[in-house]
PDB file of C-alpha atoms in Angstrom:
ATOM      1  CA  MET A   1     -23.200  36.133   7.629  1.00 45.00           C
ATOM      2  CA  PRO A   2     -21.784  32.593   7.277  1.00 52.00           C
ATOM      3  CA  ILE A   3     -19.870  31.214  10.257  1.00 53.00           C
ATOM      4  CA  THR A   4     -16.278  30.166   9.548  1.00 60.00           C
ATOM      5  CA  LYS A   5     -15.650  26.580  10.667  1.00 65.00           C
ATOM      6  CA  GLN A   6     -12.202  25.149  11.223  1.00 73.00           C
ATOM      7  CA  PRO A   7     -11.631  22.019   9.103  1.00 76.00           C
ATOM      8  CA  SER A   8     -10.650  18.640  10.517  1.00 83.00           C
ATOM      9  CA  ASP A   9      -8.948  15.610   9.045  1.00 86.00           C
ATOM     10  CA  VAL A  10     -12.353  13.904   8.861  1.00 89.00           C
ATOM     11  CA  ASP A  11     -13.666  16.790   6.728  1.00 86.00           C
ATOM     12  CA  TYR A  12     -10.814  16.255   4.298  1.00 88.00           C
ATOM     13  CA  ILE A  13     -11.272  12.455   4.325  1.00 92.00           C
ATOM     14  CA  ASN A  14     -14.969  12.821   3.500  1.00 90.00           C
ATOM     15  CA  TYR A  15     -14.053  15.042   0.556  1.00 88.00           C
ATOM     16  CA  LEU A  16     -11.579  12.439  -0.738  1.00 91.00           C
ATOM     17  CA  ILE A  17     -14.189   9.685  -0.487  1.00 92.00           C
ATOM     18  CA  ALA A  18     -16.610  11.591  -2.706  1.00 89.00           C
ATOM     19  CA  ALA A  19     -14.283  13.484  -5.063  1.00 86.00           C
ATOM     20  CA  ARG A  20     -13.691  12.292  -8.603  1.00 80.00           C
ATOM     21  CA  CYS A  21     -11.574  15.281  -9.572  1.00 73.00           C
ATOM     22  CA  ASP A  22      -8.128  16.678  -8.970  1.00 73.00           C
ATOM     23  CA  VAL A  23      -7.559  17.460  -5.319  1.00 76.00           C
ATOM     24  CA  SER A  24      -7.021  21.073  -4.277  1.00 72.00           C
ATOM     25  CA  CYS A  25      -7.779  23.292  -1.300  1.00 71.00           C
ATOM     26  CA  ILE A  26      -9.878  25.517  -3.584  1.00 71.00           C
ATOM     27  CA  LYS A  27     -12.138  22.635  -4.623  1.00 75.00           C
ATOM     28  CA  VAL A  28     -12.571  21.202  -1.132  1.00 77.00           C
ATOM     29  CA  THR A  29     -13.390  24.704   0.144  1.00 73.00           C
ATOM     30  CA  ASP A  30     -15.975  25.163  -2.596  1.00 73.00           C
ATOM     31  CA  CYS A  31     -17.645  21.881  -1.601  1.00 74.00           C
ATOM     32  CA  TYR A  32     -17.881  22.833   2.086  1.00 71.00           C
ATOM     33  CA  SER A  33     -19.056  26.424   1.690  1.00 69.00           C
ATOM     34  CA  THR A  34     -22.811  26.850   2.266  1.00 61.00           C
ATOM     35  CA  SER A  35     -25.167  29.635   3.172  1.00 42.00           C
ATOM     36  CA  GLU A  36     -24.591  28.853   6.878  1.00 53.00           C
ATOM     37  CA  PHE A  37     -20.943  27.888   7.044  1.00 55.00           C
ATOM     38  CA  SER A  38     -17.867  28.874   5.138  1.00 59.00           C
ATOM     39  CA  LYS A  39     -14.305  27.650   4.862  1.00 61.00           C
ATOM     40  CA  SER A  40     -11.585  29.531   3.047  1.00 61.00           C
ATOM     41  CA  HIS A  41      -8.892  28.126   0.801  1.00 58.00           C
ATOM     42  CA  ASP A  42      -6.279  29.383   3.266  1.00 70.00           C
ATOM     43  CA  THR A  43      -8.029  27.579   6.133  1.00 75.00           C
ATOM     44  CA  PHE A  44      -7.606  24.159   4.492  1.00 77.00           C
ATOM     45  CA  ASN A  45      -4.094  25.027   3.375  1.00 78.00           C
ATOM     46  CA  ARG A  46      -3.096  25.983   6.919  1.00 81.00           C
ATOM     47  CA  PHE A  47      -4.759  22.847   8.261  1.00 81.00           C
ATOM     48  CA  LEU A  48      -2.782  20.563   5.944  1.00 84.00           C
ATOM     49  CA  THR A  49       0.427  22.463   6.647  1.00 84.00           C
ATOM     50  CA  ARG A  50       0.192  22.528  10.437  1.00 84.00           C
ATOM     51  CA  GLN A  51      -1.071  19.002  11.076  1.00 84.00           C
ATOM     52  CA  SER A  52       1.273  16.090  11.617  1.00 86.00           C
ATOM     53  CA  LEU A  53      -0.810  13.040  10.759  1.00 92.00           C
ATOM     54  CA  THR A  54       1.292   9.937  11.376  1.00 95.00           C
ATOM     55  CA  PRO A  55       0.835   6.186  10.716  1.00 97.00           C
ATOM     56  CA  GLU A  56      -0.345   5.903  14.323  1.00 97.00           C
ATOM     57  CA  THR A  57      -3.548   7.788  13.391  1.00 97.00           C
ATOM     58  CA  LEU A  58      -4.259   5.081  10.804  1.00 97.00           C
ATOM     59  CA  TRP A  59      -3.567   2.325  13.338  1.00 98.00           C
ATOM     60  CA  ALA A  60      -5.885   3.933  15.897  1.00 97.00           C
ATOM     61  CA  GLU A  61      -8.760   3.641  13.408  1.00 97.00           C
ATOM     62  CA  VAL A  62      -8.016   0.199  11.975  1.00 97.00           C
ATOM     63  CA  GLU A  63      -7.028  -1.625  15.166  1.00 97.00           C
ATOM     64  CA  ALA A  64     -10.583  -2.710  16.024  1.00 96.00           C
ATOM     65  CA  TYR A  65     -11.113  -4.369  12.625  1.00 96.00           C
ATOM     66  CA  VAL A  66      -8.093  -6.685  12.393  1.00 97.00           C
ATOM     67  CA  ASP A  67      -7.480 -10.037  14.039  1.00 96.00           C
ATOM     68  CA  ARG A  68      -3.859  -9.996  15.145  1.00 96.00           C
ATOM     69  CA  LYS A  69      -3.817 -13.760  15.756  1.00 95.00           C
ATOM     70  CA  ARG A  70      -4.698 -14.839  12.220  1.00 95.00           C
ATOM     71  CA  GLY A  71      -4.599 -13.688   8.593  1.00 96.00           C
ATOM     72  CA  TRP A  72      -1.650 -12.631   6.456  1.00 98.00           C
ATOM     73  CA  LEU A  73       0.562  -9.555   6.300  1.00 98.00           C
ATOM     74  CA  VAL A  74       1.516  -8.273   2.840  1.00 98.00           C
ATOM     75  CA  LEU A  75       4.027  -5.491   2.187  1.00 97.00           C
ATOM     76  CA  ASP A  76       4.776  -3.681  -1.043  1.00 96.00           C
ATOM     77  CA  ASP A  77       5.455  -0.214  -2.370  1.00 95.00           C
ATOM     78  CA  THR A  78       3.932   1.880  -5.110  1.00 94.00           C
ATOM     79  CA  ILE A  79       4.993   5.103  -6.822  1.00 93.00           C
ATOM     80  CA  LEU A  80       2.671   8.118  -6.684  1.00 93.00           C
ATOM     81  CA  ASP A  81       3.410   9.610 -10.085  1.00 90.00           C
ATOM     82  CA  LYS A  82       4.729  13.202  -9.989  1.00 87.00           C
ATOM     83  CA  LYS A  83       6.716  13.093 -13.231  1.00 79.00           C
ATOM     84  CA  HIS A  84       5.257  16.387 -14.491  1.00 77.00           C
ATOM     85  CA  SER A  85       6.077  18.265 -11.283  1.00 75.00           C
ATOM     86  CA  LYS A  86       9.453  19.873 -10.665  1.00 77.00           C
ATOM     87  CA  LYS A  87       9.132  21.349  -7.168  1.00 85.00           C
ATOM     88  CA  ILE A  88       7.130  18.857  -5.082  1.00 89.00           C
ATOM     89  CA  GLU A  89       9.074  17.808  -2.002  1.00 89.00           C
ATOM     90  CA  CYS A  90       9.773  14.140  -1.085  1.00 89.00           C
ATOM     91  CA  THR A  91       9.798  13.077  -4.743  1.00 91.00           C
ATOM     92  CA  TYR A  92      12.594  10.918  -6.160  1.00 89.00           C
ATOM     93  CA  TYR A  93      13.346   9.051  -9.347  1.00 87.00           C
ATOM     94  CA  GLN A  94      12.289   5.474  -8.664  1.00 86.00           C
ATOM     95  CA  TRP A  95      11.546   2.300 -10.577  1.00 79.00           C
ATOM     96  CA  SER A  96       7.885   1.911 -11.510  1.00 79.00           C
ATOM     97  CA  GLY A  97       6.752  -1.688 -11.935  1.00 74.00           C
ATOM     98  CA  LYS A  98       3.650  -0.459 -13.758  1.00 74.00           C
ATOM     99  CA  GLU A  99       5.502   1.606 -16.349  1.00 73.00           C
ATOM    100  CA  HIS A 100       8.633  -0.588 -16.357  1.00 77.00           C
ATOM    101  CA  LYS A 101      10.946   2.402 -16.144  1.00 84.00           C
ATOM    102  CA  VAL A 102      12.270   4.965 -13.698  1.00 87.00           C
ATOM    103  CA  ILE A 103       9.847   7.826 -13.036  1.00 86.00           C
ATOM    104  CA  LYS A 104       9.685  10.739 -10.611  1.00 91.00           C
ATOM    105  CA  GLY A 105       7.262  10.275  -7.757  1.00 92.00           C
ATOM    106  CA  ILE A 106       6.614   9.686  -4.079  1.00 94.00           C
ATOM    107  CA  GLY A 107       7.384   6.188  -2.808  1.00 95.00           C
ATOM    108  CA  LEU A 108       4.609   4.829  -0.586  1.00 96.00           C
ATOM    109  CA  ILE A 109       5.323   1.583   1.290  1.00 97.00           C
ATOM    110  CA  THR A 110       2.322  -0.079   2.927  1.00 98.00           C
ATOM    111  CA  LEU A 111       1.818  -3.069   5.201  1.00 98.00           C
ATOM    112  CA  ILE A 112      -1.677  -4.525   4.932  1.00 98.00           C
ATOM    113  CA  TRP A 113      -3.470  -7.189   6.946  1.00 98.00           C
ATOM    114  CA  THR A 114      -5.845  -9.441   5.037  1.00 97.00           C
ATOM    115  CA  ASP A 115      -8.019 -12.443   5.766  1.00 95.00           C
ATOM    116  CA  GLY A 116      -8.410 -13.107   2.045  1.00 91.00           C
ATOM    117  CA  ILE A 117     -11.682 -11.143   1.832  1.00 91.00           C
ATOM    118  CA  THR A 118     -10.965  -7.740   3.341  1.00 94.00           C
ATOM    119  CA  SER A 119      -7.641  -5.910   3.281  1.00 95.00           C
ATOM    120  CA  PHE A 120      -6.851  -3.243   5.849  1.00 97.00           C
ATOM    121  CA  PRO A 121      -3.728  -1.031   5.755  1.00 97.00           C
ATOM    122  CA  ILE A 122      -2.194  -1.201   9.223  1.00 98.00           C
ATOM    123  CA  ASP A 123       1.031   0.748   8.687  1.00 98.00           C
ATOM    124  CA  TYR A 124       2.816   2.743   6.023  1.00 98.00           C
ATOM    125  CA  ARG A 125       5.965   4.739   5.377  1.00 97.00           C
ATOM    126  CA  ILE A 126       6.922   7.395   2.849  1.00 96.00           C
ATOM    127  CA  TYR A 127      10.296   6.940   1.208  1.00 95.00           C
ATOM    128  CA  ASP A 128      12.118  10.229   1.800  1.00 93.00           C
ATOM    129  CA  LYS A 129      15.810   9.417   2.148  1.00 92.00           C
ATOM    130  CA  ASP A 130      16.950  13.055   2.305  1.00 90.00           C
ATOM    131  CA  VAL A 131      14.820  13.586   5.420  1.00 91.00           C
ATOM    132  CA  ASP A 132      15.229  10.366   7.422  1.00 93.00           C
ATOM    133  CA  ASP A 133      18.168   8.652   5.641  1.00 93.00           C
ATOM    134  CA  LYS A 134      16.211   5.365   5.501  1.00 95.00           C
ATOM    135  CA  THR A 135      16.061   2.843   2.681  1.00 95.00           C
ATOM    136  CA  LYS A 136      12.929   0.953   1.718  1.00 95.00           C
ATOM    137  CA  ASN A 137      14.385  -2.094   3.462  1.00 96.00           C
ATOM    138  CA  ASP A 138      14.799  -0.025   6.634  1.00 97.00           C
ATOM    139  CA  HIS A 139      11.107   0.808   6.431  1.00 97.00           C
ATOM    140  CA  LEU A 140      10.156  -2.870   6.040  1.00 97.00           C
ATOM    141  CA  GLN A 141      12.131  -3.787   9.140  1.00 97.00           C
ATOM    142  CA  GLU A 142      10.638  -0.905  11.093  1.00 97.00           C
ATOM    143  CA  MET A 143       7.074  -1.878  10.191  1.00 98.00           C
ATOM    144  CA  ALA A 144       7.699  -5.579  10.861  1.00 98.00           C
ATOM    145  CA  LEU A 145       9.000  -4.783  14.342  1.00 98.00           C
ATOM    146  CA  THR A 146       6.045  -2.470  14.990  1.00 98.00           C
ATOM    147  CA  ALA A 147       3.581  -5.186  13.922  1.00 98.00           C
ATOM    148  CA  PHE A 148       5.350  -7.672  16.204  1.00 98.00           C
ATOM    149  CA  LYS A 149       5.126  -5.279  19.166  1.00 98.00           C
ATOM    150  CA  ARG A 150       1.416  -4.815  18.446  1.00 97.00           C
ATOM    151  CA  GLY A 151       0.899  -8.550  18.849  1.00 97.00           C
ATOM    152  CA  PHE A 152       0.531  -9.742  15.251  1.00 98.00           C
ATOM    153  CA  THR A 153       1.156 -13.447  14.648  1.00 97.00           C
ATOM    154  CA  PRO A 154       0.360 -13.818  10.928  1.00 97.00           C
ATOM    155  CA  ALA A 155       0.237 -17.128   9.119  1.00 97.00           C
ATOM    156  CA  PHE A 156       2.733 -15.655   6.627  1.00 97.00           C
ATOM    157  CA  VAL A 157       4.401 -12.353   5.815  1.00 98.00           C
ATOM    158  CA  MET A 158       4.633 -11.721   2.076  1.00 97.00           C
ATOM    159  CA  PHE A 159       6.666  -9.242   0.038  1.00 96.00           C
ATOM    160  CA  ASP A 160       8.269  -8.710  -3.349  1.00 93.00           C
ATOM    161  CA  SER A 161      11.807  -9.602  -4.437  1.00 92.00           C
ATOM    162  CA  TRP A 162      13.002  -6.052  -3.694  1.00 91.00           C
ATOM    163  CA  TYR A 163      12.602  -6.852   0.022  1.00 96.00           C
ATOM    164  CA  SER A 164      13.973 -10.409  -0.036  1.00 95.00           C
ATOM    165  CA  GLY A 165      17.497  -9.536   1.081  1.00 95.00           C
ATOM    166  CA  ASN A 166      19.094 -11.733   3.720  1.00 96.00           C
ATOM    167  CA  GLU A 167      18.823  -9.147   6.503  1.00 97.00           C
ATOM    168  CA  ASN A 168      15.056  -8.915   6.030  1.00 97.00           C
ATOM    169  CA  LEU A 169      14.677 -12.699   5.920  1.00 97.00           C
ATOM    170  CA  LYS A 170      16.733 -13.081   9.084  1.00 97.00           C
ATOM    171  CA  LEU A 171      14.598 -10.494  10.869  1.00 97.00           C
ATOM    172  CA  ILE A 172      11.371 -12.331   9.973  1.00 97.00           C
ATOM    173  CA  ASN A 173      12.968 -15.525  11.288  1.00 96.00           C
ATOM    174  CA  ARG A 174      13.893 -13.871  14.577  1.00 97.00           C
ATOM    175  CA  LEU A 175      10.300 -12.693  14.995  1.00 97.00           C
ATOM    176  CA  GLY A 176       9.159 -16.315  14.689  1.00 97.00           C
ATOM    177  CA  TRP A 177       7.165 -15.703  11.508  1.00 98.00           C
ATOM    178  CA  PHE A 178       6.996 -17.563   8.212  1.00 98.00           C
ATOM    179  CA  TYR A 179       7.609 -15.582   5.035  1.00 98.00           C
ATOM    180  CA  PHE A 180       6.729 -16.121   1.385  1.00 98.00           C
ATOM    181  CA  THR A 181       8.563 -13.915  -1.075  1.00 97.00           C
ATOM    182  CA  ARG A 182       9.676 -13.633  -4.648  1.00 95.00           C
ATOM    183  CA  VAL A 183      13.417 -13.851  -5.266  1.00 96.00           C
ATOM    184  CA  LYS A 184      15.406 -12.681  -8.270  1.00 95.00           C
ATOM    185  CA  LYS A 185      16.592 -15.200 -10.803  1.00 94.00           C
ATOM    186  CA  ASN A 186      20.268 -14.539 -10.028  1.00 95.00           C
ATOM    187  CA  ARG A 187      20.081 -15.369  -6.289  1.00 96.00           C
ATOM    188  CA  MET A 188      22.690 -17.938  -5.399  1.00 96.00           C
ATOM    189  CA  VAL A 189      21.607 -21.219  -3.803  1.00 96.00           C
ATOM    190  CA  ASN A 190      23.202 -24.573  -3.110  1.00 95.00           C
ATOM    191  CA  PRO A 191      20.812 -27.415  -4.045  1.00 92.00           C
ATOM    192  CA  ASP A 192      23.086 -30.439  -3.543  1.00 88.00           C
ATOM    193  CA  ALA A 193      26.078 -29.428  -1.372  1.00 85.00           C
ATOM    194  CA  GLN A 194      28.151 -29.163  -4.539  1.00 87.00           C
ATOM    195  CA  GLY A 195      28.319 -25.380  -4.730  1.00 90.00           C
ATOM    196  CA  ASN A 196      26.192 -22.269  -5.327  1.00 94.00           C
ATOM    197  CA  VAL A 197      24.310 -21.725  -8.582  1.00 95.00           C
ATOM    198  CA  GLN A 198      21.727 -19.200  -9.750  1.00 96.00           C
ATOM    199  CA  VAL A 199      18.124 -20.196  -9.109  1.00 95.00           C
ATOM    200  CA  SER A 200      17.345 -19.723 -12.813  1.00 94.00           C
ATOM    201  CA  SER A 201      19.647 -22.658 -13.641  1.00 94.00           C
ATOM    202  CA  LEU A 202      17.697 -25.130 -11.511  1.00 94.00           C
ATOM    203  CA  ASN A 203      15.047 -27.598 -12.591  1.00 93.00           C
ATOM    204  CA  ILE A 204      12.520 -26.948  -9.833  1.00 94.00           C
ATOM    205  CA  PRO A 205       9.735 -29.536  -9.488  1.00 94.00           C
ATOM    206  CA  GLU A 206       6.125 -28.501  -8.967  1.00 93.00           C
ATOM    207  CA  GLU A 207       6.294 -29.389  -5.272  1.00 94.00           C
ATOM    208  CA  GLY A 208       9.300 -27.137  -4.764  1.00 95.00           C
ATOM    209  CA  LEU A 209      12.943 -27.762  -3.968  1.00 96.00           C
ATOM    210  CA  GLU A 210      14.727 -27.405  -0.641  1.00 96.00           C
ATOM    211  CA  VAL A 211      18.001 -25.509  -1.117  1.00 96.00           C
ATOM    212  CA  HIS A 212      20.532 -23.549   0.922  1.00 97.00           C
ATOM    213  CA  LEU A 213      20.366 -19.822   0.234  1.00 97.00           C
ATOM    214  CA  LYS A 214      23.818 -18.250   0.203  1.00 96.00           C
ATOM    215  CA  LYS A 215      24.750 -16.568   3.502  1.00 95.00           C
ATOM    216  CA  TYR A 216      21.317 -17.338   4.924  1.00 96.00           C
ATOM    217  CA  GLY A 217      20.163 -20.914   5.416  1.00 95.00           C
ATOM    218  CA  PHE A 218      17.701 -23.456   4.097  1.00 96.00           C
ATOM    219  CA  ILE A 219      14.591 -22.372   2.177  1.00 97.00           C
ATOM    220  CA  ARG A 220      12.044 -24.025  -0.090  1.00 97.00           C
ATOM    221  CA  LEU A 221      12.127 -22.725  -3.647  1.00 97.00           C
ATOM    222  CA  PHE A 222       9.239 -22.689  -6.146  1.00 97.00           C
ATOM    223  CA  HIS A 223       8.958 -21.748  -9.812  1.00 95.00           C
ATOM    224  CA  SER A 224       5.983 -20.344 -11.721  1.00 92.00           C
ATOM    225  CA  LEU A 225       5.234 -18.548 -14.988  1.00 89.00           C
ATOM    226  CA  ASN A 226       3.313 -15.286 -15.244  1.00 85.00           C
ATOM    227  CA  ARG A 227       0.732 -14.560 -17.949  1.00 83.00           C
ATOM    228  CA  LYS A 228       3.477 -13.588 -20.390  1.00 84.00           C
ATOM    229  CA  GLY A 229       5.390 -16.802 -19.770  1.00 85.00           C
ATOM    230  CA  VAL A 230       8.147 -15.124 -17.741  1.00 89.00           C
ATOM    231  CA  SER A 231       9.659 -17.206 -14.942  1.00 93.00           C
ATOM    232  CA  ARG A 232       9.121 -16.194 -11.339  1.00 94.00           C
ATOM    233  CA  TYR A 233      10.844 -17.689  -8.334  1.00 96.00           C
ATOM    234  CA  TRP A 234       9.401 -17.905  -4.834  1.00 97.00           C
ATOM    235  CA  ALA A 235      11.028 -18.712  -1.509  1.00 97.00           C
ATOM    236  CA  THR A 236       9.775 -19.556   1.974  1.00 98.00           C
ATOM    237  CA  ASN A 237      11.222 -20.568   5.328  1.00 97.00           C
ATOM    238  CA  PHE A 238       8.243 -22.904   5.810  1.00 97.00           C
ATOM    239  CA  LEU A 239      10.011 -25.984   4.466  1.00 97.00           C
ATOM    240  CA  PRO A 240       6.946 -28.342   4.422  1.00 96.00           C
ATOM    241  CA  MET A 241       5.088 -26.025   1.988  1.00 96.00           C
ATOM    242  CA  ASN A 242       3.551 -27.774  -1.026  1.00 95.00           C
ATOM    243  CA  ASN A 243       2.417 -26.479  -4.392  1.00 94.00           C
ATOM    244  CA  GLU A 244      -1.206 -26.068  -3.284  1.00 95.00           C
ATOM    245  CA  ASP A 245      -0.090 -23.806  -0.427  1.00 95.00           C
ATOM    246  CA  ARG A 246       2.085 -21.850  -2.830  1.00 95.00           C
ATOM    247  CA  LEU A 247      -0.820 -21.162  -5.181  1.00 95.00           C
ATOM    248  CA  VAL A 248      -2.982 -19.911  -2.294  1.00 95.00           C
ATOM    249  CA  LEU A 249      -0.275 -17.549  -1.077  1.00 96.00           C
ATOM    250  CA  GLN A 250       0.366 -16.220  -4.572  1.00 93.00           C
ATOM    251  CA  SER A 251      -3.306 -15.227  -4.824  1.00 93.00           C
ATOM    252  CA  ILE A 252      -3.137 -13.579  -1.390  1.00 95.00           C
ATOM    253  CA  CYS A 253      -0.103 -11.561  -2.517  1.00 92.00           C
ATOM    254  CA  TRP A 254      -2.267  -9.984  -5.218  1.00 91.00           C
ATOM    255  CA  THR A 255      -4.510  -8.286  -2.636  1.00 93.00           C
ATOM    256  CA  ILE A 256      -2.025  -5.468  -2.180  1.00 94.00           C
ATOM    257  CA  GLU A 257      -2.136  -4.711  -5.916  1.00 93.00           C
ATOM    258  CA  ASN A 258      -5.914  -4.322  -5.633  1.00 94.00           C
ATOM    259  CA  TYR A 259      -5.312  -2.030  -2.661  1.00 96.00           C
ATOM    260  CA  HIS A 260      -2.871   0.121  -4.647  1.00 96.00           C
ATOM    261  CA  ARG A 261      -5.353   0.437  -7.490  1.00 95.00           C
ATOM    262  CA  ALA A 262      -8.182   1.426  -5.140  1.00 95.00           C
ATOM    263  CA  ILE A 263      -6.268   4.147  -3.260  1.00 96.00           C
ATOM    264  CA  LYS A 264      -5.310   5.695  -6.606  1.00 94.00           C
ATOM    265  CA  GLU A 265      -8.667   5.381  -8.361  1.00 94.00           C
ATOM    266  CA  LEU A 266     -11.021   5.975  -5.435  1.00 94.00           C
ATOM    267  CA  CYS A 267      -9.123   7.928  -2.772  1.00 94.00           C
ATOM    268  CA  GLY A 268      -7.048  10.406  -4.780  1.00 92.00           C
ATOM    269  CA  VAL A 269      -3.778   9.409  -3.133  1.00 94.00           C
ATOM    270  CA  LYS A 270      -1.670  10.684  -6.047  1.00 91.00           C
ATOM    271  CA  LYS A 271      -3.814  13.676  -7.049  1.00 89.00           C
ATOM    272  CA  CYS A 272      -2.447  16.251  -4.603  1.00 87.00           C
ATOM    273  CA  GLN A 273      -0.158  18.751  -6.355  1.00 85.00           C
ATOM    274  CA  ALA A 274       0.913  20.773  -3.307  1.00 85.00           C
ATOM    275  CA  ARG A 275       4.632  21.476  -3.203  1.00 89.00           C
ATOM    276  CA  LYS A 276       5.211  21.151   0.536  1.00 91.00           C
ATOM    277  CA  GLY A 277       6.186  17.724   1.795  1.00 91.00           C
ATOM    278  CA  ILE A 278       4.096  18.068   4.968  1.00 93.00           C
ATOM    279  CA  ILE A 279       0.956  18.618   2.884  1.00 91.00           C
ATOM    280  CA  GLN A 280       1.762  15.574   0.746  1.00 93.00           C
ATOM    281  CA  ARG A 281       2.272  13.468   3.880  1.00 94.00           C
ATOM    282  CA  ASN A 282      -0.998  14.590   5.470  1.00 94.00           C
ATOM    283  CA  HIS A 283      -2.852  14.088   2.189  1.00 94.00           C
ATOM    284  CA  ILE A 284      -1.522  10.520   1.860  1.00 96.00           C
ATOM    285  CA  ASN A 285      -2.521   9.774   5.452  1.00 97.00           C
ATOM    286  CA  CYS A 286      -6.087  10.964   4.818  1.00 95.00           C
ATOM    287  CA  SER A 287      -6.261   9.030   1.533  1.00 96.00           C
ATOM    288  CA  LEU A 288      -5.367   5.762   3.259  1.00 98.00           C
ATOM    289  CA  ARG A 289      -7.940   6.446   5.950  1.00 97.00           C
ATOM    290  CA  ALA A 290     -10.504   7.145   3.225  1.00 97.00           C
ATOM    291  CA  TYR A 291      -9.764   3.704   1.807  1.00 97.00           C
ATOM    292  CA  LEU A 292     -10.132   2.247   5.294  1.00 97.00           C
ATOM    293  CA  ARG A 293     -13.680   3.611   5.491  1.00 97.00           C
ATOM    294  CA  PHE A 294     -14.533   1.998   2.151  1.00 96.00           C
ATOM    295  CA  GLU A 295     -13.103  -1.328   3.298  1.00 96.00           C
ATOM    296  CA  VAL A 296     -14.867  -1.231   6.677  1.00 96.00           C
ATOM    297  CA  ASN A 297     -18.131  -0.602   4.825  1.00 95.00           C
ATOM    298  CA  LYS A 298     -17.353  -3.630   2.654  1.00 94.00           C
ATOM    299  CA  PHE A 299     -16.698  -5.681   5.809  1.00 92.00           C
ATOM    300  CA  LEU A 300     -19.941  -4.571   7.465  1.00 93.00           C
ATOM    301  CA  ASN A 301     -22.307  -4.296   4.490  1.00 94.00           C
ATOM    302  CA  SER A 302     -20.734  -6.406   1.717  1.00 93.00           C
ATOM    303  CA  VAL A 303     -20.514  -3.375  -0.598  1.00 94.00           C
ATOM    304  CA  THR A 304     -17.312  -3.038  -2.620  1.00 94.00           C
ATOM    305  CA  PRO A 305     -15.454   0.308  -2.511  1.00 94.00           C
ATOM    306  CA  TYR A 306     -16.249   0.883  -6.182  1.00 94.00           C
ATOM    307  CA  ASP A 307     -19.984   0.312  -5.628  1.00 95.00           C
ATOM    308  CA  ALA A 308     -19.903   2.523  -2.534  1.00 94.00           C
ATOM    309  CA  GLN A 309     -18.407   5.438  -4.426  1.00 93.00           C
ATOM    310  CA  TRP A 310     -20.844   4.925  -7.291  1.00 93.00           C
ATOM    311  CA  GLN A 311     -23.728   5.419  -4.834  1.00 93.00           C
ATOM    312  CA  ILE A 312     -22.262   8.835  -3.995  1.00 91.00           C
ATOM    313  CA  ILE A 313     -21.718   9.822  -7.617  1.00 90.00           C
ATOM    314  CA  LYS A 314     -25.143   8.573  -8.668  1.00 92.00           C
ATOM    315  CA  VAL A 315     -26.859  11.108  -6.406  1.00 91.00           C
ATOM    316  CA  GLY A 316     -25.102  14.022  -8.102  1.00 87.00           C
ATOM    317  CA  ILE A 317     -25.791  12.673 -11.593  1.00 89.00           C
ATOM    318  CA  SER A 318     -29.453  12.035 -10.779  1.00 92.00           C
ATOM    319  CA  GLU A 319     -29.917  15.565  -9.469  1.00 89.00           C
ATOM    320  CA  TYR A 320     -28.302  17.064 -12.545  1.00 87.00           C
ATOM    321  CA  ILE A 321     -30.259  15.115 -15.159  1.00 90.00           C
ATOM    322  CA  GLN A 322     -33.502  16.156 -13.428  1.00 90.00           C
ATOM    323  CA  ASN A 323     -32.554  19.795 -13.948  1.00 88.00           C
ATOM    324  CA  PRO A 324     -29.775  19.992 -16.575  1.00 89.00           C
ATOM    325  CA  LYS A 325     -28.060  23.351 -16.356  1.00 87.00           C
ATOM    326  CA  TYR A 326     -26.395  23.174 -19.750  1.00 88.00           C
ATOM    327  CA  ALA A 327     -29.301  22.011 -21.895  1.00 78.00           C
ATOM    328  CA  LEU A 328     -29.746  23.716 -25.265  1.00 78.00           C
TER     329      LEU A 328
END
């Protein structure tokens, strides 16, 4: 008679690393059941319901792989699409930059550390205002303070225009860090001591323009065009920054977009359809730790996460084509 084994978070993480299907307790149970051991659907469901996996569990695993005295910190959020679900907890209508409209989903805010080659998530928060009454800006400030207490001294902290409010900029200043952020075209600045104007009205040279940001202080402002020719405006408290530095930092900012794509395509972060918020939280935690294992493997063995998962899938495909079950 098979022995019933209690699942662990590592069991669930290993499933997420290999799975290329929708995530469910039934499917993970089916994968772990053998002639010697068995796990029931209820066992995994109880495990995900009763655990309380926090951002500290992620930090405990990633701490050894980051250099707190160098590199960059990048923060951004992404929406885990739940627009076809009506009863999943911790979902809200939020703006999706990918779909360019408001959709229903879970807001995941992540702070990553990168050296330009590898990118490790070091902290995250789930936007759930009805539970903790915190805004996304509150979460940024909380994670920045946590990173400071952990001893991080990044070259720059980078984030999107959503997080470029004065209170956030002042906090980064107080921590003694430099920031590089996008700002909206209607932010008010004073370029010549003659009064405030919108940044979109300025003729900003390639090397940037030092201006006074309303109710904040002096910043250096840059202008660029995206692939569609739309203007983007960038600001930093590192006043000596030149255009070459700006281009480097813009490319570093993109690393978090690659991270968002990988956790969705490779780690199933948005595939859980459980209704309970605690299950969604534990699932997200395990998904980020699954990504961490891919990235550590890349760091140690120079194998990209996509190639690493292909090696797993290839074994299953090879076994099947040797003995095709559904041949005519």
